[in-house]
């Protein structure tokens, strides 16, 4: 049963793509053959769309040449358009559909973090700052080119290109232009801190203890 | 002696004898027919070619062979990349030797390709209708650098992981310009980053992409361009040579030199090439025996090394990026490549073709430009290192300003200004491009030297030897 289902869905996909291919090919031919088409000269379109009009003025050779020109352009155009369509479809491949999904990490209980200092949480690359008011979460990812910064006496420094940030995560010197990000934190039912690494908050936002 | 079999036997037994035999030997043998059966004797001057083209091609061949051998054991998965590389180093018979050869040949290729470009430039060999081949050569140099980059990502050690991270973020930095101009919706960097990483994070998707680039796409492209490069040499009439080297000047009838001026490639050219190839191979094998290719500790996404240094050929970029991600990582490399690419169309004088620095005036310009480049680099980067770039202050005015005005871009602007000045005084395009190339070359060398020897932990300025600043790569 399962086999049959998957087989039928496969064939419906191929049927649909075949139908799509047919209709797009027809569209291409139609567009190329339309009287406004850039692929046709006025005499071509005249020949095609008004074959009886002033037929007497055209010799058989004229007809033959117009026909040949039209067929040449039709072939080249179809091949070209087909190649472009295929290329467009194929070049789509290396761009996966990535959704910005929430990146939530659990970093333990608030009381386990020492007061008045930034504690690095290795797995999630954030610093936890705890004081009497509560908990704040600071990103450890350098805003310059994405290395992980280290805490120092005066703030944070990046080992890759020498960016320096003050104790609030604001850039002081070096190439980094933007401040380090502050993240949204919540307390789960079991009391563990949950940090959403995709949700930025103001630096003043504190999760009360 | 007639018949293919008889001739092939004769090749090894006593070599071809008659002139006709000798030239046929070259044109009929697959591995020789890349080269002309007759060449101008000047092409054999060692001090002219320095054998650099042959060396670069040799490195590519060595890299292809050793690379294929490494693929026997290497596994491009995040879980196994490091351990399989470590296996190659410590378990696989001769694995360490093959990996060492691969690594040092890669470094050697960067060196020989850049030196080859310098040789071609300083002898004016981009001239006389060789513009397209110069362009192909620039493409080959960029491919060489891309191959090196994708190569050292594969072991997935600390160097690899942070190089991928930084590389992908430099790609994202393309969008810094539209973002600073207030066009946040225009985000080519995001697309570029997605194309490189195949994901929003650095992981398996990125590794497999770089692996594919390293072993299939870039080498194929490179092999094709090398073929084109060789073919163009033939079509352009062989290597450049000074007019004085001709007994009879080139004519329309004999654009590649008159037949009486040429000598048969067999065996003279092949002896010369064999000498270069043997010496280089010997040096490579010795280096691979004596020095181990580095393998740092396994990738640690929570802490880069301190300092986290790229291999030497990218330390110039790393130093420039430490002033501005967009300026040093995107704008300056783009401007320099563009400047290099258009040289044959800026200078069409063919002045002193085939002579180092063209003539005494050219040599003078080169020496002065070297001094100017040195002075400019020290004068611009010195204060930037000493007192900072004033980014915070510049940003107050407009976010575009630190992107466009930073030590990296100022250096390029000064070099462009110097070239314009030389053009005004000499009225010679050859002197103009000599000024641009020489000053840029010196600047690149100096900036690389700063990154290599003068940067310590936290990318702070240090004096060489004062601490472990050299990563030894």
PDB file of C-alpha atoms in Angstrom, chain A residues 75-154:
ATOM      1  CA  UNK A  75      14.894  26.340 -33.378  1.00  0.00           C
ATOM      2  CA  UNK A  76      17.591  28.586 -31.962  1.00  0.00           C
ATOM      3  CA  UNK A  77      15.102  30.400 -29.782  1.00  0.00           C
ATOM      4  CA  UNK A  78      13.577  27.216 -28.426  1.00  0.00           C
ATOM      5  CA  UNK A  79      16.962  25.740 -27.670  1.00  0.00           C
ATOM      6  CA  UNK A  80      18.148  28.965 -26.075  1.00  0.00           C
ATOM      7  CA  UNK A  81      15.023  29.436 -23.997  1.00  0.00           C
ATOM      8  CA  UNK A  82      15.087  25.792 -22.974  1.00  0.00           C
ATOM      9  CA  UNK A  83      18.714  26.047 -21.933  1.00  0.00           C
ATOM     10  CA  UNK A  84      17.996  29.194 -19.934  1.00  0.00           C
ATOM     11  CA  UNK A  85      15.030  27.564 -18.198  1.00  0.00           C
ATOM     12  CA  UNK A  86      17.085  24.509 -17.338  1.00  0.00           C
ATOM     13  CA  UNK A  87      20.008  26.609 -16.145  1.00  0.00           C
ATOM     14  CA  UNK A  88      17.714  28.705 -13.975  1.00  0.00           C
ATOM     15  CA  UNK A  89      16.252  25.541 -12.488  1.00  0.00           C
ATOM     16  CA  UNK A  90      19.616  23.862 -11.978  1.00  0.00           C
ATOM     17  CA  UNK A  91      21.363  26.894 -10.512  1.00  0.00           C
ATOM     18  CA  UNK A  92      18.616  26.998  -7.901  1.00  0.00           C
ATOM     19  CA  UNK A  93      20.092  23.829  -6.395  1.00  0.00           C
ATOM     20  CA  UNK A  94      22.923  25.213  -4.231  1.00  0.00           C
ATOM     21  CA  UNK A  95      20.570  27.620  -2.447  1.00  0.00           C
ATOM     22  CA  UNK A  96      18.735  25.537   0.148  1.00  0.00           C
ATOM     23  CA  UNK A  97      15.536  26.740   1.745  1.00  0.00           C
ATOM     24  CA  UNK A  98      16.749  27.727   5.183  1.00  0.00           C
ATOM     25  CA  UNK A  99      14.194  28.907   7.641  1.00  0.00           C
ATOM     26  CA  UNK A 100      15.296  31.131  10.429  1.00  0.00           C
ATOM     27  CA  UNK A 101      14.268  28.742  13.145  1.00  0.00           C
ATOM     28  CA  UNK A 102      14.493  29.603  16.768  1.00  0.00           C
ATOM     29  CA  UNK A 103      17.805  28.682  18.327  1.00  0.00           C
ATOM     30  CA  UNK A 104      17.012  28.143  21.947  1.00  0.00           C
ATOM     31  CA  UNK A 105      19.569  26.984  24.499  1.00  0.00           C
ATOM     32  CA  UNK A 106      19.200  26.004  28.135  1.00  0.00           C
ATOM     33  CA  UNK A 107      22.036  27.289  30.261  1.00  0.00           C
ATOM     34  CA  UNK A 108      21.330  26.082  33.758  1.00  0.00           C
ATOM     35  CA  UNK A 109      19.983  27.840  36.831  1.00  0.00           C
ATOM     36  CA  UNK A 110      20.473  31.514  37.509  1.00  0.00           C
ATOM     37  CA  UNK A 111      21.718  31.008  41.038  1.00  0.00           C
ATOM     38  CA  UNK A 112      24.660  28.981  39.759  1.00  0.00           C
ATOM     39  CA  UNK A 113      26.152  32.055  38.106  1.00  0.00           C
ATOM     40  CA  UNK A 114      28.426  34.259  40.219  1.00  0.00           C
ATOM     41  CA  UNK A 115      27.371  37.830  40.949  1.00  0.00           C
ATOM     42  CA  UNK A 116      28.700  40.936  39.203  1.00  0.00           C
ATOM     43  CA  UNK A 117      30.673  39.251  36.512  1.00  0.00           C
ATOM     44  CA  UNK A 118      30.357  37.870  33.014  1.00  0.00           C
ATOM     45  CA  UNK A 119      30.451  34.083  32.961  1.00  0.00           C
ATOM     46  CA  UNK A 120      31.128  32.423  29.623  1.00  0.00           C
ATOM     47  CA  UNK A 121      28.772  29.594  28.620  1.00  0.00           C
ATOM     48  CA  UNK A 122      30.817  27.569  26.167  1.00  0.00           C
ATOM     49  CA  UNK A 123      28.142  25.534  24.404  1.00  0.00           C
ATOM     50  CA  UNK A 124      26.061  28.516  23.403  1.00  0.00           C
ATOM     51  CA  UNK A 125      28.732  31.206  23.128  1.00  0.00           C
ATOM     52  CA  UNK A 126      27.106  33.705  25.448  1.00  0.00           C
ATOM     53  CA  UNK A 127      28.108  35.519  28.617  1.00  0.00           C
ATOM     54  CA  UNK A 128      25.742  35.497  31.569  1.00  0.00           C
ATOM     55  CA  UNK A 129      25.817  38.593  33.739  1.00  0.00           C
ATOM     56  CA  UNK A 130      24.114  38.379  37.081  1.00  0.00           C
ATOM     57  CA  UNK A 131      23.591  41.106  39.623  1.00  0.00           C
ATOM     58  CA  UNK A 132      21.028  41.945  42.284  1.00  0.00           C
ATOM     59  CA  UNK A 133      18.518  43.049  39.666  1.00  0.00           C
ATOM     60  CA  UNK A 134      18.686  39.824  37.740  1.00  0.00           C
ATOM     61  CA  UNK A 135      20.157  38.121  34.709  1.00  0.00           C
ATOM     62  CA  UNK A 136      21.267  39.516  31.354  1.00  0.00           C
ATOM     63  CA  UNK A 137      22.660  37.535  28.425  1.00  0.00           C
ATOM     64  CA  UNK A 138      25.411  38.999  26.200  1.00  0.00           C
ATOM     65  CA  UNK A 139      26.503  37.397  22.937  1.00  0.00           C
ATOM     66  CA  UNK A 140      30.156  36.323  22.717  1.00  0.00           C
ATOM     67  CA  UNK A 141      30.182  36.465  18.911  1.00  0.00           C
ATOM     68  CA  UNK A 142      32.318  39.336  17.654  1.00  0.00           C
ATOM     69  CA  UNK A 143      30.254  41.617  15.410  1.00  0.00           C
ATOM     70  CA  UNK A 144      33.244  42.046  13.098  1.00  0.00           C
ATOM     71  CA  UNK A 145      33.771  38.599  11.572  1.00  0.00           C
ATOM     72  CA  UNK A 146      32.254  36.150  14.003  1.00  0.00           C
ATOM     73  CA  UNK A 147      35.079  34.973  16.250  1.00  0.00           C
ATOM     74  CA  UNK A 148      34.328  34.309  19.918  1.00  0.00           C
ATOM     75  CA  UNK A 149      35.455  37.157  22.164  1.00  0.00           C
ATOM     76  CA  UNK A 150      37.044  36.668  25.574  1.00  0.00           C
ATOM     77  CA  UNK A 151      36.270  38.581  28.720  1.00  0.00           C
ATOM     78  CA  UNK A 152      39.058  40.779  30.109  1.00  0.00           C
ATOM     79  CA  UNK A 153      39.456  43.355  32.870  1.00  0.00           C
ATOM     80  CA  UNK A 154      38.165  46.202  30.750  1.00  0.00           C
TER      81      UNK A 154
END
